[in-house]
mmCIF file of C-alpha atoms and ligand atoms in Angstrom:
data_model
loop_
_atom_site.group_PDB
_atom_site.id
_atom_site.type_symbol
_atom_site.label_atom_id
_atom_site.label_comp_id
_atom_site.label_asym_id
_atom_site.label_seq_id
_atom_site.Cartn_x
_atom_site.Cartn_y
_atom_site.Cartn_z
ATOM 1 C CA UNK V 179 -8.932 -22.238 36.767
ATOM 2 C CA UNK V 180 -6.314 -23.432 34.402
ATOM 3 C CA UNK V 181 -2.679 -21.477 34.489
ATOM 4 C CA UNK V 182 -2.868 -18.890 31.969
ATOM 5 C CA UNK V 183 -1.232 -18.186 29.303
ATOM 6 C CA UNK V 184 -1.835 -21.163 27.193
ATOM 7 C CA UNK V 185 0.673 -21.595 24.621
ATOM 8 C CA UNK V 186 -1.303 -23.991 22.391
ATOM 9 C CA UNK V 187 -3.385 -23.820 19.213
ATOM 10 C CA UNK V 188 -6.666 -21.997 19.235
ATOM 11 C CA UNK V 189 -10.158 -22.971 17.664
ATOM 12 C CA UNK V 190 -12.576 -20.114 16.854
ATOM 13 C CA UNK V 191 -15.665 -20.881 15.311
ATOM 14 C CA UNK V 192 -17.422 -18.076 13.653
ATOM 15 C CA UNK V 193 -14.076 -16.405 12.912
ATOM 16 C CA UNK V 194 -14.230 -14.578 8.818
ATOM 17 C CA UNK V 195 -16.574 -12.079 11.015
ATOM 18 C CA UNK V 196 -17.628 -9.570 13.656
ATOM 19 C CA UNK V 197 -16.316 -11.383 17.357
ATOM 20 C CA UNK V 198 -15.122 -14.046 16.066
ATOM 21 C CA UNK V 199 -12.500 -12.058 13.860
ATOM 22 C CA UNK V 200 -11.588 -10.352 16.347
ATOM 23 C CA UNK V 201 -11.007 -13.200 18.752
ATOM 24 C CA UNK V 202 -8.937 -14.838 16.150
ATOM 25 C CA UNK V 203 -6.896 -11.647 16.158
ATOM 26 C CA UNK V 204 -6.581 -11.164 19.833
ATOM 27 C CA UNK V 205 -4.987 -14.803 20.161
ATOM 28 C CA UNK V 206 -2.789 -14.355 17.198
ATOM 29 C CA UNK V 207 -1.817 -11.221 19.064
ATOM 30 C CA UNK V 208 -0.811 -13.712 21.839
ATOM 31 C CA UNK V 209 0.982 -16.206 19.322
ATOM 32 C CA UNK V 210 -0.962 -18.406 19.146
ATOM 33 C CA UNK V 211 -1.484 -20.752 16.195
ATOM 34 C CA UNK V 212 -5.261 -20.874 15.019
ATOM 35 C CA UNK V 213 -7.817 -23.426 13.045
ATOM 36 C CA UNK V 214 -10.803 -20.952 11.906
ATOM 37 C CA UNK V 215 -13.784 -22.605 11.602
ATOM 38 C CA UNK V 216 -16.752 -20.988 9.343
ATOM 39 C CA UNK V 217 -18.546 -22.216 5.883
ATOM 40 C CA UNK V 218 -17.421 -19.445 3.778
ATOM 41 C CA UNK V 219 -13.806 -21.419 2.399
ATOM 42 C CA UNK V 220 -12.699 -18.956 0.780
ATOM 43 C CA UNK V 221 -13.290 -16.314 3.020
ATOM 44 C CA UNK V 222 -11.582 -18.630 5.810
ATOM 45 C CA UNK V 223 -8.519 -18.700 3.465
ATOM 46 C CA UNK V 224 -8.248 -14.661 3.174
ATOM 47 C CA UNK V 225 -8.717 -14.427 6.590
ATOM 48 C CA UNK V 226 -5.799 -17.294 7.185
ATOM 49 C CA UNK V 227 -3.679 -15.731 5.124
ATOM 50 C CA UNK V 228 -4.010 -11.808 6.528
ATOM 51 C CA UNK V 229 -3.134 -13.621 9.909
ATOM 52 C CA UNK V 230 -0.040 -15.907 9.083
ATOM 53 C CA UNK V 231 1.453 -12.729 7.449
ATOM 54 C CA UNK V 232 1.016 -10.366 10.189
ATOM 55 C CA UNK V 233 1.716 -12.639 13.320
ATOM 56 C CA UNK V 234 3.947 -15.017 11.845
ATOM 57 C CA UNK V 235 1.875 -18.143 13.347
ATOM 58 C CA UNK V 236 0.333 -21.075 11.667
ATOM 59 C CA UNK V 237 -3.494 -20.963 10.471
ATOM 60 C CA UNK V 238 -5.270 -24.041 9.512
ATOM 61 C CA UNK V 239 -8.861 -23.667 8.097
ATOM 62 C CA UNK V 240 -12.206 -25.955 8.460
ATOM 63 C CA UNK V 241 -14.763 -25.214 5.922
ATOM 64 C CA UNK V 242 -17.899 -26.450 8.226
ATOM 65 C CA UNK V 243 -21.638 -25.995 8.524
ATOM 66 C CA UNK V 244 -21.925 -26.380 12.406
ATOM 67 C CA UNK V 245 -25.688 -26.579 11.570
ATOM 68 C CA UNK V 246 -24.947 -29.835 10.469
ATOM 69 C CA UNK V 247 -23.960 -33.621 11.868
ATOM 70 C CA UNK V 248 -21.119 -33.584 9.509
ATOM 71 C CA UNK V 249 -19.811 -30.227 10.189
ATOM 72 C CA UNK V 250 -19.983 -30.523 13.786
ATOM 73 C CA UNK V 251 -18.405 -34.279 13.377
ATOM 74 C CA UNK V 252 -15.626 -32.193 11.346
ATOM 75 C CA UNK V 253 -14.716 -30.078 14.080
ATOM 76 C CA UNK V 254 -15.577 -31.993 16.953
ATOM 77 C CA UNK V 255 -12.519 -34.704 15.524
ATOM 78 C CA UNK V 256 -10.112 -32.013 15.135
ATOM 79 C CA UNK V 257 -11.391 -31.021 19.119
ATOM 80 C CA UNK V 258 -10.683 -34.751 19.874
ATOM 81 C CA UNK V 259 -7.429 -35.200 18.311
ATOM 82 C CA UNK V 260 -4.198 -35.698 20.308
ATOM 83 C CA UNK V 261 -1.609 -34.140 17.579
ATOM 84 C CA UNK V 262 -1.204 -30.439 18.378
ATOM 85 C CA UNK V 263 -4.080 -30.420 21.153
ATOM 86 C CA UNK V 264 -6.272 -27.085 21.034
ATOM 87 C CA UNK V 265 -6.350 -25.610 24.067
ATOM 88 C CA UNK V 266 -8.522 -22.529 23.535
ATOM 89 C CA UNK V 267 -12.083 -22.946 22.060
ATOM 90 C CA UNK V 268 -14.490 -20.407 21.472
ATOM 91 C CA UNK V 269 -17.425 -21.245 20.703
ATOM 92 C CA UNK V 270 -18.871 -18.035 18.873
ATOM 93 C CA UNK V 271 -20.771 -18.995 15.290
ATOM 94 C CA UNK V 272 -24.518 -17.947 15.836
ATOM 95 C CA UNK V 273 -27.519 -16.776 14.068
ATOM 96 C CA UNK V 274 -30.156 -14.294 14.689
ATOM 97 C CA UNK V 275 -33.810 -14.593 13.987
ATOM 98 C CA UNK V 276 -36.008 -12.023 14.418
ATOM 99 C CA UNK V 277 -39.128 -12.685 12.590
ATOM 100 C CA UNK V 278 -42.651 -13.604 14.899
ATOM 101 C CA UNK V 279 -42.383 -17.066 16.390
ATOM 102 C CA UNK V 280 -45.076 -19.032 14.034
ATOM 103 C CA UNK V 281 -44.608 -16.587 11.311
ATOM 104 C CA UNK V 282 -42.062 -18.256 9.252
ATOM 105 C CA UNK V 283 -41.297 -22.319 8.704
ATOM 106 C CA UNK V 284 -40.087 -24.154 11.735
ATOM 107 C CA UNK V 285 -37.227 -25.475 10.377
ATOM 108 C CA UNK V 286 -36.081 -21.443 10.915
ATOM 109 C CA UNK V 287 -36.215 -21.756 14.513
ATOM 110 C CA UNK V 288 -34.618 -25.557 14.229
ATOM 111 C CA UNK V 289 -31.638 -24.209 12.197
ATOM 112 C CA UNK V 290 -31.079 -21.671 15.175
ATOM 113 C CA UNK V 291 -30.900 -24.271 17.638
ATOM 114 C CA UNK V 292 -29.057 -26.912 15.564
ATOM 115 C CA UNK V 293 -26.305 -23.961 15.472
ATOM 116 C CA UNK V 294 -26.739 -21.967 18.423
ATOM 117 C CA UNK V 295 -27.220 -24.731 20.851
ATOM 118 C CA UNK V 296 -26.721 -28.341 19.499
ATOM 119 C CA UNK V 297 -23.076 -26.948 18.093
ATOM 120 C CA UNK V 298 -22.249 -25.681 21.483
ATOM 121 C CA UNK V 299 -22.883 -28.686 22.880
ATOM 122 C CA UNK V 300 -21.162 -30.921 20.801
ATOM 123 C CA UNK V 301 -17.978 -28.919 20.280
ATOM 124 C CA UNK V 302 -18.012 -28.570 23.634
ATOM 125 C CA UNK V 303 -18.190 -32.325 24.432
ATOM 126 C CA UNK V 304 -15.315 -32.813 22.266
ATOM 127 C CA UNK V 305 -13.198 -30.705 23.530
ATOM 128 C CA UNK V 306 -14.029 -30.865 27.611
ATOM 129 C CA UNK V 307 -12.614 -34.299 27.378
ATOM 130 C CA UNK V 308 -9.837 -33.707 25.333
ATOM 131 C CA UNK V 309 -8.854 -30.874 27.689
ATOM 132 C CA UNK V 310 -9.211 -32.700 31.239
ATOM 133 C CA UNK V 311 -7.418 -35.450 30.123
ATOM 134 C CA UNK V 312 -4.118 -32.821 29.483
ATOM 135 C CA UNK V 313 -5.320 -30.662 32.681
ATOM 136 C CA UNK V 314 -5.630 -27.357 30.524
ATOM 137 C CA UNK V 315 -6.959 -25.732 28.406
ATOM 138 C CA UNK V 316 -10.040 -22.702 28.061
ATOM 139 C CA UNK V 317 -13.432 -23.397 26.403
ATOM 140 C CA UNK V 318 -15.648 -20.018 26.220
ATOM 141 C CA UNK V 319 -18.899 -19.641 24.695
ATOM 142 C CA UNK V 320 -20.165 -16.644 23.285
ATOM 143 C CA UNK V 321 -24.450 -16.125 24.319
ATOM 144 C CA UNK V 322 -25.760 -12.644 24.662
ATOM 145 C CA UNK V 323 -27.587 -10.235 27.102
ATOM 146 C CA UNK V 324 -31.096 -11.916 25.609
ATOM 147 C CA UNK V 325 -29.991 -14.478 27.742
ATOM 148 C CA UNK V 326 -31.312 -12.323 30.083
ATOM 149 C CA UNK V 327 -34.165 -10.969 28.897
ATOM 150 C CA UNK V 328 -37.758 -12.312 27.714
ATOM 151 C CA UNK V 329 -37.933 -11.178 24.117
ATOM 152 C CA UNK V 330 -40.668 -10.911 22.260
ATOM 153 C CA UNK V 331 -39.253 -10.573 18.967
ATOM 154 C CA UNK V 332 -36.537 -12.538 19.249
ATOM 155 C CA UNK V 333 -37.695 -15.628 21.072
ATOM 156 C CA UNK V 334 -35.637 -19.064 20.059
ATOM 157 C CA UNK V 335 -33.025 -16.783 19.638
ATOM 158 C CA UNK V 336 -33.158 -15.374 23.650
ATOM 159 C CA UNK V 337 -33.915 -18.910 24.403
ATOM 160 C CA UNK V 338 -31.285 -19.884 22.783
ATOM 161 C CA UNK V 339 -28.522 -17.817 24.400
ATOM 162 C CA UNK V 340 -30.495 -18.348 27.501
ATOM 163 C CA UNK V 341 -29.466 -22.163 27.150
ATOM 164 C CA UNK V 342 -25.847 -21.400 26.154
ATOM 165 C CA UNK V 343 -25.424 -19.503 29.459
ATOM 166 C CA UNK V 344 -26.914 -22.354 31.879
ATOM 167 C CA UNK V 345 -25.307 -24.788 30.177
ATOM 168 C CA UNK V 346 -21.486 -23.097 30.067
ATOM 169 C CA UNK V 347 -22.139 -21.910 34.278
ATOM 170 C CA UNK V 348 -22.888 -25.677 35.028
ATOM 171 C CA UNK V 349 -19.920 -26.738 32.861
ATOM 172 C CA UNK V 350 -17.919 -24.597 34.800
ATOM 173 C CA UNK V 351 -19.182 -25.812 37.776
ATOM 174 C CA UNK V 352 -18.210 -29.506 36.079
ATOM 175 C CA UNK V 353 -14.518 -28.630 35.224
ATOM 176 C CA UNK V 354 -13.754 -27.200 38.583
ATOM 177 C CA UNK V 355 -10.182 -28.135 39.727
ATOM 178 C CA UNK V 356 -9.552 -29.528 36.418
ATOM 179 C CA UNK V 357 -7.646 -26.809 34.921
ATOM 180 C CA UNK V 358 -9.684 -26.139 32.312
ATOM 181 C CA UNK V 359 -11.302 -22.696 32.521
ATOM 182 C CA UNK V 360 -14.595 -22.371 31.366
ATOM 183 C CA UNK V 361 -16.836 -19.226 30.954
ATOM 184 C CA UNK V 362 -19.090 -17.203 28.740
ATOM 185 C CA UNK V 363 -19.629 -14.052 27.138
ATOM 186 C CA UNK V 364 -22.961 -12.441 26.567
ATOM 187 C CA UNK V 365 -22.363 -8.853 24.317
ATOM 188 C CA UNK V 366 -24.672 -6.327 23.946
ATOM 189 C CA UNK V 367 -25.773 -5.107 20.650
ATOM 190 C CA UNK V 368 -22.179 -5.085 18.687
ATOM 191 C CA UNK V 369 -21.460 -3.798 15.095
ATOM 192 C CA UNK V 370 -20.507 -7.078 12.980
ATOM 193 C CA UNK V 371 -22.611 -8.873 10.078
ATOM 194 C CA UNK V 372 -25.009 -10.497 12.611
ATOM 195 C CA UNK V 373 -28.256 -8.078 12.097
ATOM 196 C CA UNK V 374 -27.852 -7.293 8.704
ATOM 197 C CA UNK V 375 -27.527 -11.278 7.910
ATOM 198 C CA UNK V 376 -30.766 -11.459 9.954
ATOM 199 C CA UNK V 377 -31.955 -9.212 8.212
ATOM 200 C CA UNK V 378 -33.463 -6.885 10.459
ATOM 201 C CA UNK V 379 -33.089 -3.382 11.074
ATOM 202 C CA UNK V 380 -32.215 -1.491 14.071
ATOM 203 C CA UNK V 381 -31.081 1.988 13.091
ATOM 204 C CA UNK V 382 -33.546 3.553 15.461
ATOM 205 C CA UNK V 383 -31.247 2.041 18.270
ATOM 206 C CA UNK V 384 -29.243 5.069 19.796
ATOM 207 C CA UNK V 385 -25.288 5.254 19.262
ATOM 208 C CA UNK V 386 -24.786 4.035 22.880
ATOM 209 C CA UNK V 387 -26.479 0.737 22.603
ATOM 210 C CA UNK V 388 -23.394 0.060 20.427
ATOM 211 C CA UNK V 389 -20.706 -1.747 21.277
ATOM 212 C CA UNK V 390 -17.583 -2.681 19.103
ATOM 213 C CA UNK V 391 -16.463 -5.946 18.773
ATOM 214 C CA UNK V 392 -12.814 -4.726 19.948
ATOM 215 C CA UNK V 393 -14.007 -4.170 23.277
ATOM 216 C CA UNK V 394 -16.129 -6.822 23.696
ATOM 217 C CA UNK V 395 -13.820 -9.529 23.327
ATOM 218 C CA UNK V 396 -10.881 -7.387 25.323
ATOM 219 C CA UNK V 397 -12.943 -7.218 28.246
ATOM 220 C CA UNK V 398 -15.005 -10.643 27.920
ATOM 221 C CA UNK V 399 -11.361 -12.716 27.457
ATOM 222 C CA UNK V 400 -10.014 -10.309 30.350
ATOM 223 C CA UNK V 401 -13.183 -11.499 32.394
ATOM 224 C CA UNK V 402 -13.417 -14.890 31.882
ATOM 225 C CA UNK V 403 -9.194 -15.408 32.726
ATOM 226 C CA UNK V 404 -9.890 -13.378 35.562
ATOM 227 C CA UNK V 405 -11.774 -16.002 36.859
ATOM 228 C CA UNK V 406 -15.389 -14.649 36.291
ATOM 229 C CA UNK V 407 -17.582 -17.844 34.562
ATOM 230 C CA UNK V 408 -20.055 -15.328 33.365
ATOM 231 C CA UNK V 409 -19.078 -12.107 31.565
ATOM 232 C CA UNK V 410 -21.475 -8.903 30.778
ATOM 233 C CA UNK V 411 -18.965 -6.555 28.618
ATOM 234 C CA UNK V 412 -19.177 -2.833 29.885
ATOM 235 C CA UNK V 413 -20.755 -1.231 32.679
ATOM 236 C CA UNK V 414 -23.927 -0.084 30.919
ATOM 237 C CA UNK V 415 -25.217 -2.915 29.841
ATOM 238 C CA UNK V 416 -24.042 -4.646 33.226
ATOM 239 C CA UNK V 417 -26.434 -1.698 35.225
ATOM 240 C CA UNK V 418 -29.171 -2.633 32.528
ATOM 241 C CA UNK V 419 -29.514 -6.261 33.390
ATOM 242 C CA UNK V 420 -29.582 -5.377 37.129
ATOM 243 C CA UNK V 421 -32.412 -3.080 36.215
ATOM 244 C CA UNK V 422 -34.559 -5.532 34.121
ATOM 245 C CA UNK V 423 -34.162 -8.132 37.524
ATOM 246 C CA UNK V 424 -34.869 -4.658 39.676
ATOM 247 C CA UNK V 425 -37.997 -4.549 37.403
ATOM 248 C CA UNK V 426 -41.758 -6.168 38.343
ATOM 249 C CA UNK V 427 -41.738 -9.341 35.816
ATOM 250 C CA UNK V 428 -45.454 -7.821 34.342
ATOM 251 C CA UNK V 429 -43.478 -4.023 33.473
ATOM 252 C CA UNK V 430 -40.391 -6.000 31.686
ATOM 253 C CA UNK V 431 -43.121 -7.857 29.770
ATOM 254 C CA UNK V 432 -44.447 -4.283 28.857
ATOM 255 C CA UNK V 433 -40.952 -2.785 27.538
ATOM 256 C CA UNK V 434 -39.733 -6.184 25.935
ATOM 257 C CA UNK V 435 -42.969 -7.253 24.112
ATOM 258 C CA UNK V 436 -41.636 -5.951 20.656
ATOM 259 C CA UNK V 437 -37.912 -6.125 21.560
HETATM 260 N N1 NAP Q 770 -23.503 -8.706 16.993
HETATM 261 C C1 NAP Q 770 -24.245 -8.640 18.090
HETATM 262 O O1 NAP Q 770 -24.926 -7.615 18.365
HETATM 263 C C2 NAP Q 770 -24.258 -9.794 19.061
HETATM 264 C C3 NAP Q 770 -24.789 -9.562 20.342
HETATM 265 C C4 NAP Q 770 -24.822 -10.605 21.246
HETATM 266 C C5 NAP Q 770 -24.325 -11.844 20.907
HETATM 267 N N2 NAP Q 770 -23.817 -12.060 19.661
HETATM 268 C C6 NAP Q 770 -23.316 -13.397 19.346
HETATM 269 O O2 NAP Q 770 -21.964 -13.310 18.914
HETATM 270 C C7 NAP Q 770 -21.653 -14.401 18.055
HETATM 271 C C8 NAP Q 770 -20.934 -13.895 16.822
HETATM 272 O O3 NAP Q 770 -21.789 -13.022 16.126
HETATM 273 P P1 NAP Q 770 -21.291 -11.824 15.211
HETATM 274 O O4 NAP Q 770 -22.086 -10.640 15.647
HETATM 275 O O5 NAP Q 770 -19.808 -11.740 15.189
HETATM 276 O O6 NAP Q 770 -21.887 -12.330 13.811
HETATM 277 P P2 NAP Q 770 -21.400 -12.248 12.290
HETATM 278 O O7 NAP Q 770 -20.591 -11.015 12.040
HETATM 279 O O8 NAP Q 770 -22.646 -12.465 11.497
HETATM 280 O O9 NAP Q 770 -20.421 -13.516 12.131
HETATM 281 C C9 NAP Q 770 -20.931 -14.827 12.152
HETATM 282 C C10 NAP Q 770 -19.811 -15.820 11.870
HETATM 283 O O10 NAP Q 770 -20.340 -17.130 12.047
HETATM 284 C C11 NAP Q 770 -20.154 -17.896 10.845
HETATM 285 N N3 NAP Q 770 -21.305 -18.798 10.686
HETATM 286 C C12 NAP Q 770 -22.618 -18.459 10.488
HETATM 287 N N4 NAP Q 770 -23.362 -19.550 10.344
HETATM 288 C C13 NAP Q 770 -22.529 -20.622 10.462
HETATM 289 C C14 NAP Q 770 -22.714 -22.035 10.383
HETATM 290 N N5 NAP Q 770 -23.918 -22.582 10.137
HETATM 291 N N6 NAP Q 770 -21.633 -22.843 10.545
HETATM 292 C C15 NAP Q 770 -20.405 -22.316 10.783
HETATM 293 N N7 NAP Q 770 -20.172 -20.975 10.867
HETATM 294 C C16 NAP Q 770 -21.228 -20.150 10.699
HETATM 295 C C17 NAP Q 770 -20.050 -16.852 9.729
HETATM 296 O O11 NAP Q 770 -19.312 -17.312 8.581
HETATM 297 P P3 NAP Q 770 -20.019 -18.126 7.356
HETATM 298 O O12 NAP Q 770 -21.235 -17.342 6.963
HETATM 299 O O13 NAP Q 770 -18.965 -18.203 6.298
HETATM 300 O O14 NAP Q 770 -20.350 -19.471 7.900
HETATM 301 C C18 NAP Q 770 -19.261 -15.744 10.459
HETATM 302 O O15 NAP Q 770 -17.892 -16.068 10.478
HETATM 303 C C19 NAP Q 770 -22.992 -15.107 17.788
HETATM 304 O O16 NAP Q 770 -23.096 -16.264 18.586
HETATM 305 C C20 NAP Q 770 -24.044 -14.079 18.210
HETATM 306 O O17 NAP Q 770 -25.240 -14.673 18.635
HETATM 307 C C21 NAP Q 770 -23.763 -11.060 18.733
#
């Protein structure tokens, strides 16, 4: 584990919206100076300019479609780069996808990955290297409780966050005695832009299921520096993952087929 607090700049990916937003908000709380990553440019600019005016730091913006070679190569450079080393990544841009597997085009489920997974990979590479050779630095990557859980209407998507928290525990496990910290978050169902940009509806979910995306990134940074690699924000949905493992495998097929 790395000696917190880091001083240097931060890169959020994701950041105009929902947890990412907020993450950019919680380390310009801390001072920190921030690049924001999303495709949106002019949204990244409003964003960059509500934070240098409140916290007084600097804000640099990448337009990038981490979907893509070039967007990843984009930010992956700035990762790599030895002026003003970032220190903090978080890896948070995602995508939902919630249609049956085999009922829409392939290249769906491929975008998902490309973003979900290849991004997280590759940012990650950039900036693993970049922080062992200082000796600090914090990369944390942002999966989900479908991780967890087999989902039947959400299946590259689980898969996919699945693979984001393997991959970030055995990084961990890598950077040990580095001083890098690295960990992951995996929310619950949050209020942001995610569902409604995949376009599904979950109304019928009761209030409790959700979370706000103040608390989840309190407790998940809070987590993570405390030296936990993997972090389940709030107790509820902590006791609910014990109970789907508590669960015979052929019941939790029963109660997640259409989830
Ligand atoms: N909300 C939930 O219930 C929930 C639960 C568990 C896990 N998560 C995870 O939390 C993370 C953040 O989700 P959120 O709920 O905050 O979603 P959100 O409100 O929809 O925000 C998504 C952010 O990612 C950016 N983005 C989307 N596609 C991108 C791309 N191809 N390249 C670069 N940036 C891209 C968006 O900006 P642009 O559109 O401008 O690119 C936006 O800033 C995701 O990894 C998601 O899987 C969310």
């Amino acid at each position: 584990m790395s000696t917190h607090p880091l001083l240097g700049t931060a890169l959020v990916t994701g950041a105009t919206s929902g947890l990412g937003a907020e993450f950019a908000r919680r380390l310009a709380a801390e001072g920190r100076n921030l690049v924001l990553v999303a495709r949106d440019a002019e949204r990244l600019e409003a964003a960059a300019a509500e934070l240098r005016e409140r916290y007084l730091i600097e804000v640099w913006v990448l337009a990038a479609d981490l979907a893509t070679d070039d967007g990843c190569r984009l930010v992956s450079d700035r990762l790599s780069g030895r002026d003003d080393p970032i220190e903090t990544l978080i890896n948070n841009a995602g995508v939902g996808l919630y249609e049956p597997f085999g009922s829409v085009p392939l290249s769906r489920d491929e975008a998902l990955l490309d973003l979900n997974v290849r991004a997280v990979q590759r940012l990650s590479h950039a900036a693993i290297n970049a922080m062992t050779a200082t000796g600090r630095g914090e990369i944390i990557n942002i999966s989900s409780v479908s991780a967890f859980l087999p989902r039947g209407a959400a299946v590259s998507y689980a898969a996919s966050k699945a693979w984001v928290t393997a991959f970030t525990e055995g990084l961990a496990l890598t950077a040990m005695g580095s001083g890098v910290t690295v960990g992951v978050i995996c929310p619950g169902f949050t209020r942001t832009e995610f569902h409604a940009r995949a376009q599904v509806d979950l109304s019928h979910l009761p209030a409790w299921m959700w979370l706000d995306a103040g608390q989840v990134v309190a407790e998940g940074l809070a987590d993570i520096r405390g030296g936990q690699v993997v972090s389940v924000p709030t107790r509820r949905y902590r006791a609910m993952i014990l109970l789907s493992r508590l669960l015979p495998r052929p019941l939790l097929y029963r109660v997640m087929a259409s989830r």
